[in-house]
Amino acid sequence: MTAEAETLLRQAQSHKLAGRPGEAADAYEALLALRPDLPDTWFNLALMQRQAGRPAAALASYQQALDRRVSGPEEVHLNRAVIYADDLGQAEAAEAELKTALAIQPAYLAAWLNLGNLHEDRGEREQARAAYRRALDLAPPQAAPLALARLANATRFTDAADPLIAALRATVGRTGAPDADVAEAGFALGRALDEVALYDDAFSAYATANAASRRGLGARYDRAGHEAFVDRSIAAFPKPAPTVWDPTGAPVFILGMFRSGSTLVERILSAHDGVTSGGELALMPRVISAITPYPEAAGAASRDDLARWRQTYLDQLHAARPNAALVTDKRPDNFLHIGLIKAMFPDAKIIHTVRDPRDMVLSNWFLHLDGSMPYALDLEDAAHWYGQHNRLMAHWKSLYPDILTVDYDALVADPRPEIERILAFCGLDWQDQVLDFHKAGGAVRTASVWQIREPLYQRSSGRWKHYQTHLGGLNAALNA
């Protein structure tokens, strides 16, 4: 390799390690212009292009790696499947890539797990269970709890004596089991026990799982730090943003507390012919990652800065959902960034979903969420997050009274008038098919993957009552 090529490689690796995927991709591209015969470099370029929000370019680079006979081609096909599923919403293409990976390596555990997840996203329960069972058969001991939990979460439980429940109990109770294993199995066990109405046992399983997850995370939710962020956000955006350009192209933002009904609202909207589901897009976080300090620099941004960030968002939105007239961006925690959203898209339509806080907090606590949501691991921490959410949303609504609030409990109790209100807000005419949203095909990436395949029901409203003897601390925190 020439000195110039070695310099470019070092630059690319340095940018990659520093978390600068765009710059890393530029350096890899310059290197490949000199040495296009490096399959591993094409692979690394694809990784960086995806992280930089360029999924189509990443697919092309992965194909170059395959064409140049990269070692481990099954991993390339797996990565291509993830792009098709997560970034582009093309479930059929994702499935084809996974099946190609498995044709190369039939015992490829990650591909079986991803195939099971893809079937779940499409509402194909038995196919999902078959893939997860195959994964469980293949899994080494350290991966077995994950495969077992995935299988359990795709299962309908009607009998407390189900062997899967026994296997989950054994995993949770194994002496010396790693925290990660206890968390994986514990959350699945809690769900199974809840489904067979053993509520006290379910609460105990969830408590064990959350404690294990918290230990594994190694950090607690910082209440004071989050309060300070809310204070700074309110100070950074003290008044409404002016309308300074054509608002064409803005998505419909659906946001609020996690587990507040945002998926249901998006699913109803996406059943309309004029709407394309975007899901939980990572576009606003990508924009924000380049703004320092945030939120102060966002609040003081120039018109040129806002136009640049807006175009970055739209370019990535169009790459993720090409040729769509109206797209939904259903990332719940975008509620933190309404000030910037409205500065970038002054006429953006924003739907804020709300729900009984007891049901909502419990629903968060019942899920195995990632480390970006540490508040969900403790009921009283989650109540604090909810209080700060209310404080920030009150500020945003004082600036933007056109934000539409949709109450989950009201929606499921009397759907038609609420749906009519949502459609009118989005400038859409009525279509009967929106009432049958659960019959729509396509993949949906959400923790509510099975619920949104059913007609509207009210059994999740008031679910907290099954656990009310355990909720003294939560109720006190909510009242505070």
Tab-separated table of C-alpha atoms in Angstrom:
chain	number	residue	atom	x	y	z
A	1	MET	CA	0.000	0.000	0.000
A	2	THR	CA	1.333	3.432	-0.912
A	3	ALA	CA	2.076	6.103	1.699
A	4	GLU	CA	-0.975	8.077	0.555
A	5	ALA	CA	-3.209	5.034	0.920
A	6	GLU	CA	-1.824	4.263	4.383
A	7	THR	CA	-2.472	7.860	5.453
A	8	LEU	CA	-6.063	7.662	4.246
A	9	LEU	CA	-6.553	4.370	6.071
A	10	ARG	CA	-5.272	5.876	9.319
A	11	GLN	CA	-7.549	8.883	8.855
A	12	ALA	CA	-10.551	6.648	8.244
A	13	GLN	CA	-9.823	4.529	11.300
A	14	SER	CA	-9.303	7.629	13.448
A	15	HIS	CA	-12.636	9.128	12.364
A	16	LYS	CA	-14.355	5.782	12.925
A	17	LEU	CA	-13.027	5.463	16.477
A	18	ALA	CA	-13.957	9.084	17.217
A	19	GLY	CA	-17.555	8.532	16.138
A	20	ARG	CA	-17.388	10.630	12.965
A	21	PRO	CA	-18.948	8.279	10.401
A	22	GLY	CA	-19.314	10.866	7.637
A	23	GLU	CA	-15.644	11.804	7.745
A	24	ALA	CA	-14.636	8.145	8.025
A	25	ALA	CA	-16.708	7.325	4.932
A	26	ASP	CA	-15.029	10.147	2.985
A	27	ALA	CA	-11.580	8.818	3.874
A	28	TYR	CA	-12.507	5.235	2.977
A	29	GLU	CA	-13.910	6.427	-0.363
A	30	ALA	CA	-10.688	8.294	-1.127
A	31	LEU	CA	-8.691	5.183	-0.253
A	32	LEU	CA	-10.852	2.988	-2.468
A	33	ALA	CA	-10.413	5.399	-5.359
A	34	LEU	CA	-6.718	4.463	-5.144
A	35	ARG	CA	-7.185	0.797	-4.203
A	36	PRO	CA	-10.611	-0.494	-5.226
A	37	ASP	CA	-9.475	-4.108	-4.719
A	38	LEU	CA	-9.857	-4.087	-0.890
A	39	PRO	CA	-13.051	-5.951	0.106
A	40	ASP	CA	-12.641	-5.313	3.847
A	41	THR	CA	-12.370	-1.588	3.169
A	42	TRP	CA	-15.609	-1.696	1.165
A	43	PHE	CA	-17.154	-3.441	4.197
A	44	ASN	CA	-15.931	-0.717	6.568
A	45	LEU	CA	-17.083	1.985	4.180
A	46	ALA	CA	-20.567	0.466	4.201
A	47	LEU	CA	-20.630	0.450	8.002
A	48	MET	CA	-19.784	4.155	8.107
A	49	GLN	CA	-22.199	5.077	5.317
A	50	ARG	CA	-25.060	3.472	7.189
A	51	GLN	CA	-24.151	5.273	10.406
A	52	ALA	CA	-23.998	8.526	8.454
A	53	GLY	CA	-27.569	8.007	7.215
A	54	ARG	CA	-26.747	6.866	3.680
A	55	PRO	CA	-28.406	3.433	3.455
A	56	ALA	CA	-28.474	3.152	-0.354
A	57	ALA	CA	-24.765	3.936	-0.576
A	58	ALA	CA	-24.079	1.374	2.167
A	59	LEU	CA	-25.933	-1.313	0.213
A	60	ALA	CA	-23.835	-0.539	-2.862
A	61	SER	CA	-20.602	-0.715	-0.874
A	62	TYR	CA	-21.576	-4.023	0.685
A	63	GLN	CA	-22.229	-5.316	-2.821
A	64	GLN	CA	-18.735	-4.218	-3.828
A	65	ALA	CA	-17.358	-6.177	-0.856
A	66	LEU	CA	-19.279	-9.259	-2.024
A	67	ASP	CA	-18.163	-8.822	-5.630
A	68	ARG	CA	-14.558	-8.732	-4.411
A	69	ARG	CA	-15.022	-11.945	-2.389
A	70	VAL	CA	-14.943	-10.569	1.124
A	71	SER	CA	-14.385	-13.186	3.800
A	72	GLY	CA	-17.534	-14.031	5.776
A	73	PRO	CA	-20.068	-13.052	3.099
A	74	GLU	CA	-22.920	-14.228	5.340
A	75	GLU	CA	-22.219	-11.248	7.646
A	76	VAL	CA	-22.477	-8.889	4.689
A	77	HIS	CA	-25.879	-10.311	3.768
A	78	LEU	CA	-26.995	-9.982	7.391
A	79	ASN	CA	-25.940	-6.328	7.454
A	80	ARG	CA	-27.731	-5.687	4.180
A	81	ALA	CA	-30.854	-7.278	5.675
A	82	VAL	CA	-30.697	-4.914	8.652
A	83	ILE	CA	-30.517	-1.907	6.323
A	84	TYR	CA	-33.497	-3.101	4.302
A	85	ALA	CA	-35.536	-3.811	7.438
A	86	ASP	CA	-34.562	-0.955	9.750
A	87	ASP	CA	-33.658	1.889	7.413
A	88	LEU	CA	-35.656	1.340	4.237
A	89	GLY	CA	-38.745	-0.542	5.409
A	90	GLN	CA	-38.308	-3.235	2.751
A	91	ALA	CA	-39.109	-6.448	4.589
A	92	GLU	CA	-39.121	-8.705	1.526
A	93	ALA	CA	-35.629	-7.612	0.502
A	94	ALA	CA	-34.463	-8.119	4.088
A	95	GLU	CA	-35.830	-11.643	4.122
A	96	ALA	CA	-34.082	-12.464	0.852
A	97	GLU	CA	-30.748	-11.307	2.289
A	98	LEU	CA	-31.209	-13.361	5.458
A	99	LYS	CA	-32.057	-16.473	3.464
A	100	THR	CA	-28.944	-15.926	1.357
A	101	ALA	CA	-26.886	-15.661	4.543
A	102	LEU	CA	-28.383	-18.923	5.819
A	103	ALA	CA	-27.778	-20.648	2.504
A	104	ILE	CA	-24.081	-19.790	2.952
A	105	GLN	CA	-23.993	-20.656	6.666
A	106	PRO	CA	-27.042	-22.670	7.825
A	107	ALA	CA	-25.961	-22.479	11.482
A	108	TYR	CA	-25.626	-18.674	11.504
A	109	LEU	CA	-27.286	-17.795	14.808
A	110	ALA	CA	-27.552	-14.044	14.207
A	111	ALA	CA	-29.376	-14.623	10.921
A	112	TRP	CA	-31.916	-16.938	12.570
A	113	LEU	CA	-32.551	-14.373	15.318
A	114	ASN	CA	-32.974	-11.596	12.765
A	115	LEU	CA	-35.252	-13.751	10.636
A	116	GLY	CA	-37.425	-14.418	13.679
A	117	ASN	CA	-37.549	-10.708	14.414
A	118	LEU	CA	-38.513	-9.956	10.810
A	119	HIS	CA	-41.388	-12.448	10.988
A	120	GLU	CA	-42.512	-10.780	14.234
A	121	ASP	CA	-42.455	-7.380	12.543
A	122	ARG	CA	-44.748	-8.798	9.851
A	123	GLY	CA	-47.108	-10.401	12.360
A	124	GLU	CA	-46.122	-13.957	11.342
A	125	ARG	CA	-46.143	-15.607	14.746
A	126	GLU	CA	-45.584	-19.248	13.828
A	127	GLN	CA	-42.782	-18.449	11.395
A	128	ALA	CA	-41.161	-16.299	14.062
A	129	ARG	CA	-41.394	-19.073	16.637
A	130	ALA	CA	-39.894	-21.576	14.187
A	131	ALA	CA	-36.916	-19.281	13.536
A	132	TYR	CA	-36.374	-18.655	17.247
A	133	ARG	CA	-36.630	-22.343	18.053
A	134	ARG	CA	-33.970	-23.034	15.443
A	135	ALA	CA	-31.846	-20.297	17.018
A	136	LEU	CA	-32.325	-21.865	20.442
A	137	ASP	CA	-31.209	-25.231	19.080
A	138	LEU	CA	-28.060	-23.628	17.670
A	139	ALA	CA	-27.249	-21.249	20.503
A	140	PRO	CA	-24.164	-21.831	22.639
A	141	PRO	CA	-24.792	-21.516	26.402
A	142	GLN	CA	-23.947	-17.817	26.498
A	143	ALA	CA	-26.528	-17.023	23.792
A	144	ALA	CA	-29.277	-19.409	24.903
A	145	PRO	CA	-31.091	-16.952	27.239
A	146	LEU	CA	-31.525	-14.460	24.400
A	147	ALA	CA	-32.919	-17.105	22.042
A	148	LEU	CA	-35.174	-18.481	24.791
A	149	ALA	CA	-36.515	-15.001	25.584
A	150	ARG	CA	-37.187	-14.276	21.906
A	151	LEU	CA	-39.074	-17.550	21.561
A	152	ALA	CA	-41.111	-16.832	24.697
A	153	ASN	CA	-41.977	-13.312	23.575
A	154	ALA	CA	-43.396	-14.696	20.320
A	155	THR	CA	-45.538	-17.205	22.205
A	156	ARG	CA	-49.113	-16.920	23.462
A	157	PHE	CA	-49.291	-18.354	26.978
A	158	THR	CA	-52.487	-19.920	28.316
A	159	ASP	CA	-51.105	-22.355	30.909
A	160	ALA	CA	-48.806	-21.575	33.832
A	161	ALA	CA	-47.360	-25.085	33.409
A	162	ASP	CA	-46.005	-24.292	29.936
A	163	PRO	CA	-42.466	-25.731	29.645
A	164	LEU	CA	-41.200	-22.392	28.329
A	165	ILE	CA	-42.188	-20.736	31.606
A	166	ALA	CA	-40.298	-23.416	33.506
A	167	ALA	CA	-37.231	-22.858	31.320
A	168	LEU	CA	-37.399	-19.101	31.920
A	169	ARG	CA	-37.723	-19.606	35.678
A	170	ALA	CA	-34.694	-21.903	35.644
A	171	THR	CA	-32.618	-19.344	33.752
A	172	VAL	CA	-33.560	-16.495	36.084
A	173	GLY	CA	-32.892	-18.601	39.162
A	174	ARG	CA	-29.610	-20.133	38.044
A	175	THR	CA	-26.900	-19.505	40.631
A	176	GLY	CA	-24.253	-17.159	39.293
A	177	ALA	CA	-26.182	-16.356	36.117
A	178	PRO	CA	-24.862	-13.187	34.421
A	179	ASP	CA	-27.007	-10.097	34.797
A	180	ALA	CA	-27.605	-10.021	31.035
A	181	ASP	CA	-29.084	-13.536	31.144
A	182	VAL	CA	-31.274	-12.738	34.151
A	183	ALA	CA	-32.568	-9.618	32.419
A	184	GLU	CA	-33.305	-11.359	29.100
A	185	ALA	CA	-35.139	-14.255	30.713
A	186	GLY	CA	-36.700	-12.169	33.487
A	187	PHE	CA	-38.533	-9.742	31.217
A	188	ALA	CA	-39.845	-12.633	29.109
A	189	LEU	CA	-40.894	-14.477	32.262
A	190	GLY	CA	-42.756	-11.441	33.551
A	191	ARG	CA	-44.677	-11.174	30.282
A	192	ALA	CA	-45.568	-14.881	30.317
A	193	LEU	CA	-46.769	-14.779	33.926
A	194	ASP	CA	-48.809	-11.643	33.252
A	195	GLU	CA	-50.448	-13.435	30.342
A	196	VAL	CA	-51.560	-16.336	32.566
A	197	ALA	CA	-52.772	-13.859	35.231
A	198	LEU	CA	-50.130	-14.645	37.880
A	199	TYR	CA	-49.699	-10.954	38.546
A	200	ASP	CA	-47.759	-11.071	41.815
A	201	ASP	CA	-45.283	-13.531	40.317
A	202	ALA	CA	-45.067	-11.396	37.191
A	203	PHE	CA	-44.277	-8.279	39.223
A	204	SER	CA	-41.531	-10.165	41.065
A	205	ALA	CA	-40.045	-11.365	37.763
A	206	TYR	CA	-40.081	-7.848	36.349
A	207	ALA	CA	-38.455	-6.473	39.503
A	208	THR	CA	-35.664	-9.053	39.210
A	209	ALA	CA	-35.187	-8.309	35.515
A	210	ASN	CA	-35.038	-4.544	35.994
A	211	ALA	CA	-32.574	-4.867	38.861
A	212	ALA	CA	-30.315	-7.087	36.743
A	213	SER	CA	-30.543	-4.700	33.810
A	214	ARG	CA	-29.709	-1.763	36.061
A	215	ARG	CA	-26.654	-3.578	37.433
A	216	GLY	CA	-25.517	-4.360	33.914
A	217	LEU	CA	-25.932	-0.745	32.872
A	218	GLY	CA	-23.774	0.392	35.773
A	219	ALA	CA	-25.445	3.794	36.051
A	220	ARG	CA	-28.695	5.237	37.334
A	221	TYR	CA	-30.996	7.758	35.754
A	222	ASP	CA	-29.765	11.246	36.616
A	223	ARG	CA	-32.847	13.113	37.803
A	224	ALA	CA	-31.055	16.405	38.459
A	225	GLY	CA	-29.239	16.207	35.129
A	226	HIS	CA	-32.484	15.659	33.229
A	227	GLU	CA	-34.226	18.493	35.064
A	228	ALA	CA	-31.333	20.748	34.048
A	229	PHE	CA	-31.689	19.662	30.409
A	230	VAL	CA	-35.389	20.549	30.473
A	231	ASP	CA	-34.548	23.931	32.023
A	232	ARG	CA	-31.981	24.582	29.298
A	233	SER	CA	-34.388	23.535	26.535
A	234	ILE	CA	-37.055	25.911	27.793
A	235	ALA	CA	-34.475	28.727	28.013
A	236	ALA	CA	-33.077	27.961	24.533
A	237	PHE	CA	-36.509	28.201	22.878
A	238	PRO	CA	-38.426	30.902	24.745
A	239	LYS	CA	-40.689	31.962	21.873
A	240	PRO	CA	-42.288	30.468	18.745
A	241	ALA	CA	-40.126	30.028	15.669
A	242	PRO	CA	-40.912	32.308	12.705
A	243	THR	CA	-42.130	30.811	9.448
A	244	VAL	CA	-39.265	31.541	7.094
A	245	TRP	CA	-39.627	29.081	4.214
A	246	ASP	CA	-41.890	26.764	2.306
A	247	PRO	CA	-42.910	24.013	4.730
A	248	THR	CA	-43.381	21.431	1.981
A	249	GLY	CA	-41.917	18.056	2.804
A	250	ALA	CA	-42.210	18.029	6.581
A	251	PRO	CA	-43.313	14.700	8.026
A	252	VAL	CA	-46.009	14.232	10.653
A	253	PHE	CA	-44.194	13.906	13.984
A	254	ILE	CA	-45.852	11.513	16.433
A	255	LEU	CA	-44.246	11.767	19.850
A	256	GLY	CA	-44.667	11.623	23.595
A	257	MET	CA	-43.825	9.205	26.364
A	258	PHE	CA	-42.744	5.774	25.202
A	259	ARG	CA	-45.709	3.350	25.360
A	260	SER	CA	-48.280	6.151	25.199
A	261	GLY	CA	-50.030	4.999	22.011
A	262	SER	CA	-47.779	6.491	19.330
A	263	THR	CA	-47.524	3.195	17.428
A	264	LEU	CA	-51.301	2.850	17.355
A	265	VAL	CA	-51.726	6.363	15.966
A	266	GLU	CA	-49.062	5.775	13.324
A	267	ARG	CA	-50.588	2.453	12.347
A	268	ILE	CA	-54.008	4.045	11.907
A	269	LEU	CA	-52.558	6.860	9.813
A	270	SER	CA	-50.477	4.519	7.660
A	271	ALA	CA	-53.632	2.589	6.726
A	272	HIS	CA	-54.615	5.711	4.782
A	273	ASP	CA	-53.633	5.737	1.117
A	274	GLY	CA	-51.903	9.092	1.480
A	275	VAL	CA	-49.537	8.175	4.318
A	276	THR	CA	-46.308	6.173	4.501
A	277	SER	CA	-45.124	4.871	7.853
A	278	GLY	CA	-41.621	5.988	8.799
A	279	GLY	CA	-41.477	4.278	12.177
A	280	GLU	CA	-38.967	5.295	14.823
A	281	LEU	CA	-36.571	7.181	12.582
A	282	ALA	CA	-33.132	8.155	13.844
A	283	LEU	CA	-33.073	11.346	11.784
A	284	MET	CA	-33.550	13.980	14.489
A	285	PRO	CA	-30.888	12.367	16.732
A	286	ARG	CA	-28.462	12.431	13.785
A	287	VAL	CA	-29.108	16.122	13.210
A	288	ILE	CA	-28.751	16.888	16.910
A	289	SER	CA	-25.505	14.920	17.222
A	290	ALA	CA	-23.808	17.584	15.075
A	291	ILE	CA	-25.062	20.535	17.174
A	292	THR	CA	-22.812	21.599	20.059
A	293	PRO	CA	-23.711	22.636	22.668
A	294	TYR	CA	-27.260	21.352	22.471
A	295	PRO	CA	-29.835	22.788	22.975
A	296	GLU	CA	-28.257	26.247	23.313
A	297	ALA	CA	-26.665	26.262	19.844
A	298	ALA	CA	-29.916	25.058	18.297
A	299	GLY	CA	-31.876	27.857	19.955
A	300	ALA	CA	-29.384	30.453	18.696
A	301	ALA	CA	-29.012	28.974	15.198
A	302	SER	CA	-28.983	31.156	12.117
A	303	ARG	CA	-31.410	30.770	9.276
A	304	ASP	CA	-28.621	29.144	7.224
A	305	ASP	CA	-27.913	26.621	10.004
A	306	LEU	CA	-31.585	25.702	10.255
A	307	ALA	CA	-31.895	25.372	6.473
A	308	ARG	CA	-28.858	23.077	6.389
A	309	TRP	CA	-30.155	20.866	9.198
A	310	ARG	CA	-33.593	20.784	7.582
A	311	GLN	CA	-32.113	19.679	4.272
A	312	THR	CA	-29.995	17.016	5.994
A	313	TYR	CA	-33.136	15.648	7.619
A	314	LEU	CA	-35.138	15.704	4.377
A	315	ASP	CA	-32.358	14.098	2.330
A	316	GLN	CA	-32.181	11.197	4.778
A	317	LEU	CA	-35.978	10.967	5.013
A	318	HIS	CA	-36.261	10.708	1.228
A	319	ALA	CA	-33.496	8.097	1.167
A	320	ALA	CA	-35.329	6.041	3.790
A	321	ARG	CA	-38.826	6.405	2.283
A	322	PRO	CA	-38.403	7.391	-1.380
A	323	ASN	CA	-41.349	8.755	-3.343
A	324	ALA	CA	-43.609	9.020	-0.285
A	325	ALA	CA	-45.992	11.978	-0.243
A	326	LEU	CA	-46.545	12.149	3.530
A	327	VAL	CA	-44.352	10.264	5.995
A	328	THR	CA	-44.731	9.780	9.740
A	329	ASP	CA	-41.763	10.100	12.082
A	330	LYS	CA	-42.844	8.167	15.156
A	331	ARG	CA	-39.902	8.546	17.477
A	332	PRO	CA	-41.443	9.144	20.914
A	333	ASP	CA	-38.507	11.000	22.462
A	334	ASN	CA	-38.650	13.657	19.765
A	335	PHE	CA	-40.819	15.474	22.320
A	336	LEU	CA	-37.510	16.625	23.799
A	337	HIS	CA	-36.713	18.493	20.591
A	338	ILE	CA	-39.933	20.202	19.528
A	339	GLY	CA	-38.189	23.568	19.720
A	340	LEU	CA	-35.703	22.526	17.048
A	341	ILE	CA	-38.315	20.625	15.034
A	342	LYS	CA	-40.490	23.725	14.816
A	343	ALA	CA	-37.480	25.897	13.948
A	344	MET	CA	-36.599	23.527	11.091
A	345	PHE	CA	-40.214	22.863	10.047
A	346	PRO	CA	-42.393	25.755	11.281
A	347	ASP	CA	-45.567	24.222	9.877
A	348	ALA	CA	-44.792	20.630	10.900
A	349	LYS	CA	-47.803	18.757	12.212
A	350	ILE	CA	-47.083	17.305	15.647
A	351	ILE	CA	-49.248	14.693	17.361
A	352	HIS	CA	-48.643	14.222	21.075
A	353	THR	CA	-49.885	10.914	22.484
A	354	VAL	CA	-50.860	10.608	26.153
A	355	ARG	CA	-52.157	7.827	28.386
A	356	ASP	CA	-52.936	7.014	32.022
A	357	PRO	CA	-49.480	7.435	33.591
A	358	ARG	CA	-49.795	4.314	35.732
A	359	ASP	CA	-50.364	2.115	32.696
A	360	MET	CA	-47.669	3.932	30.756
A	361	VAL	CA	-44.983	3.750	33.448
A	362	LEU	CA	-45.694	0.082	34.116
A	363	SER	CA	-45.557	-0.672	30.402
A	364	ASN	CA	-42.088	0.888	30.227
A	365	TRP	CA	-40.959	-1.080	33.266
A	366	PHE	CA	-42.257	-4.302	31.697
A	367	LEU	CA	-39.988	-3.983	28.644
A	368	HIS	CA	-36.311	-4.795	28.168
A	369	LEU	CA	-35.240	-1.396	26.860
A	370	ASP	CA	-31.741	-0.303	25.956
A	371	GLY	CA	-29.351	1.765	28.030
A	372	SER	CA	-30.560	5.032	26.511
A	373	MET	CA	-33.681	4.806	28.713
A	374	PRO	CA	-32.329	4.172	32.226
A	375	TYR	CA	-35.332	5.850	33.819
A	376	ALA	CA	-37.513	2.913	32.717
A	377	LEU	CA	-35.649	0.522	35.041
A	378	ASP	CA	-37.170	2.054	38.183
A	379	LEU	CA	-40.836	2.940	38.664
A	380	GLU	CA	-40.136	6.117	40.616
A	381	ASP	CA	-37.466	7.219	38.136
A	382	ALA	CA	-40.003	6.698	35.352
A	383	ALA	CA	-42.506	8.821	37.280
A	384	HIS	CA	-39.879	11.573	37.477
A	385	TRP	CA	-39.227	11.356	33.711
A	386	TYR	CA	-42.985	11.596	33.172
A	387	GLY	CA	-43.163	14.718	35.311
A	388	GLN	CA	-40.367	16.357	33.331
A	389	HIS	CA	-42.086	15.299	30.099
A	390	ASN	CA	-45.234	17.096	31.276
A	391	ARG	CA	-43.261	20.205	32.225
A	392	LEU	CA	-41.541	20.401	28.844
A	393	MET	CA	-44.688	19.635	26.862
A	394	ALA	CA	-46.539	22.398	28.721
A	395	HIS	CA	-43.875	24.812	27.478
A	396	TRP	CA	-44.007	23.576	23.879
A	397	LYS	CA	-47.819	23.779	23.853
A	398	SER	CA	-47.702	27.326	25.191
A	399	LEU	CA	-45.596	28.197	22.134
A	400	TYR	CA	-47.415	25.955	19.663
A	401	PRO	CA	-51.062	25.474	20.657
A	402	ASP	CA	-51.674	23.695	17.346
A	403	ILE	CA	-49.968	20.532	18.668
A	404	LEU	CA	-52.655	17.832	18.633
A	405	THR	CA	-53.039	15.789	21.813
A	406	VAL	CA	-54.417	12.258	21.369
A	407	ASP	CA	-55.429	10.301	24.461
A	408	TYR	CA	-54.869	6.567	24.023
A	409	ASP	CA	-57.648	5.636	26.440
A	410	ALA	CA	-60.162	7.864	24.653
A	411	LEU	CA	-59.050	6.502	21.278
A	412	VAL	CA	-59.627	2.853	22.167
A	413	ALA	CA	-62.886	3.608	23.989
A	414	ASP	CA	-64.517	5.448	21.047
A	415	PRO	CA	-62.280	5.211	17.969
A	416	ARG	CA	-64.147	6.927	15.152
A	417	PRO	CA	-64.363	10.511	16.457
A	418	GLU	CA	-60.731	10.427	17.591
A	419	ILE	CA	-59.569	9.062	14.234
A	420	GLU	CA	-61.620	11.670	12.366
A	421	ARG	CA	-59.902	14.349	14.454
A	422	ILE	CA	-56.434	12.914	13.658
A	423	LEU	CA	-57.123	12.716	9.926
A	424	ALA	CA	-58.555	16.239	9.784
A	425	PHE	CA	-55.499	17.553	11.617
A	426	CYS	CA	-53.270	15.956	8.975
A	427	GLY	CA	-55.380	17.326	6.112
A	428	LEU	CA	-56.600	13.864	5.101
A	429	ASP	CA	-60.069	12.778	4.056
A	430	TRP	CA	-61.858	9.886	5.704
A	431	GLN	CA	-61.190	6.348	4.439
A	432	ASP	CA	-63.010	3.409	6.026
A	433	GLN	CA	-59.881	1.263	5.896
A	434	VAL	CA	-58.275	3.227	8.721
A	435	LEU	CA	-60.650	1.462	11.127
A	436	ASP	CA	-59.206	-1.846	9.926
A	437	PHE	CA	-55.569	-0.798	10.360
A	438	HIS	CA	-54.792	-4.160	11.998
A	439	LYS	CA	-55.463	-5.936	8.682
A	440	ALA	CA	-52.830	-3.951	6.814
A	441	GLY	CA	-49.744	-5.839	5.743
A	442	GLY	CA	-46.156	-4.744	5.982
A	443	ALA	CA	-43.577	-4.856	8.725
A	444	VAL	CA	-43.839	-2.711	11.845
A	445	ARG	CA	-40.862	-2.266	14.158
A	446	THR	CA	-42.270	-1.667	17.617
A	447	ALA	CA	-42.535	-3.129	21.090
A	448	SER	CA	-46.295	-3.355	20.351
A	449	VAL	CA	-45.672	-5.687	17.434
A	450	TRP	CA	-48.460	-8.138	18.314
A	451	GLN	CA	-50.983	-5.648	19.692
A	452	ILE	CA	-51.145	-3.591	16.506
A	453	ARG	CA	-52.152	-6.741	14.594
A	454	GLU	CA	-55.424	-6.830	16.554
A	455	PRO	CA	-58.561	-4.672	16.331
A	456	LEU	CA	-58.790	-1.838	18.838
A	457	TYR	CA	-59.338	-3.115	22.370
A	458	GLN	CA	-59.553	-1.600	25.857
A	459	ARG	CA	-57.850	-4.286	27.949
A	460	SER	CA	-54.630	-2.274	28.223
A	461	SER	CA	-56.525	0.616	29.803
A	462	GLY	CA	-56.459	0.160	33.559
A	463	ARG	CA	-53.963	-2.682	33.386
A	464	TRP	CA	-52.227	-1.133	36.400
A	465	LYS	CA	-55.070	-2.375	38.615
A	466	HIS	CA	-53.633	-5.915	38.448
A	467	TYR	CA	-50.551	-4.563	40.201
A	468	GLN	CA	-52.028	-1.910	42.490
A	469	THR	CA	-50.793	-3.554	45.717
A	470	HIS	CA	-47.219	-2.998	44.480
A	471	LEU	CA	-47.609	0.606	43.336
A	472	GLY	CA	-47.464	2.654	46.526
A	473	GLY	CA	-44.116	4.211	45.643
A	474	LEU	CA	-45.156	4.887	42.056
A	475	ASN	CA	-48.416	6.548	43.075
A	476	ALA	CA	-46.596	8.753	45.585
A	477	ALA	CA	-44.031	9.743	42.962
A	478	LEU	CA	-46.733	10.555	40.395
A	479	ASN	CA	-48.653	12.636	42.923
A	480	ALA	CA	-45.467	14.503	43.805
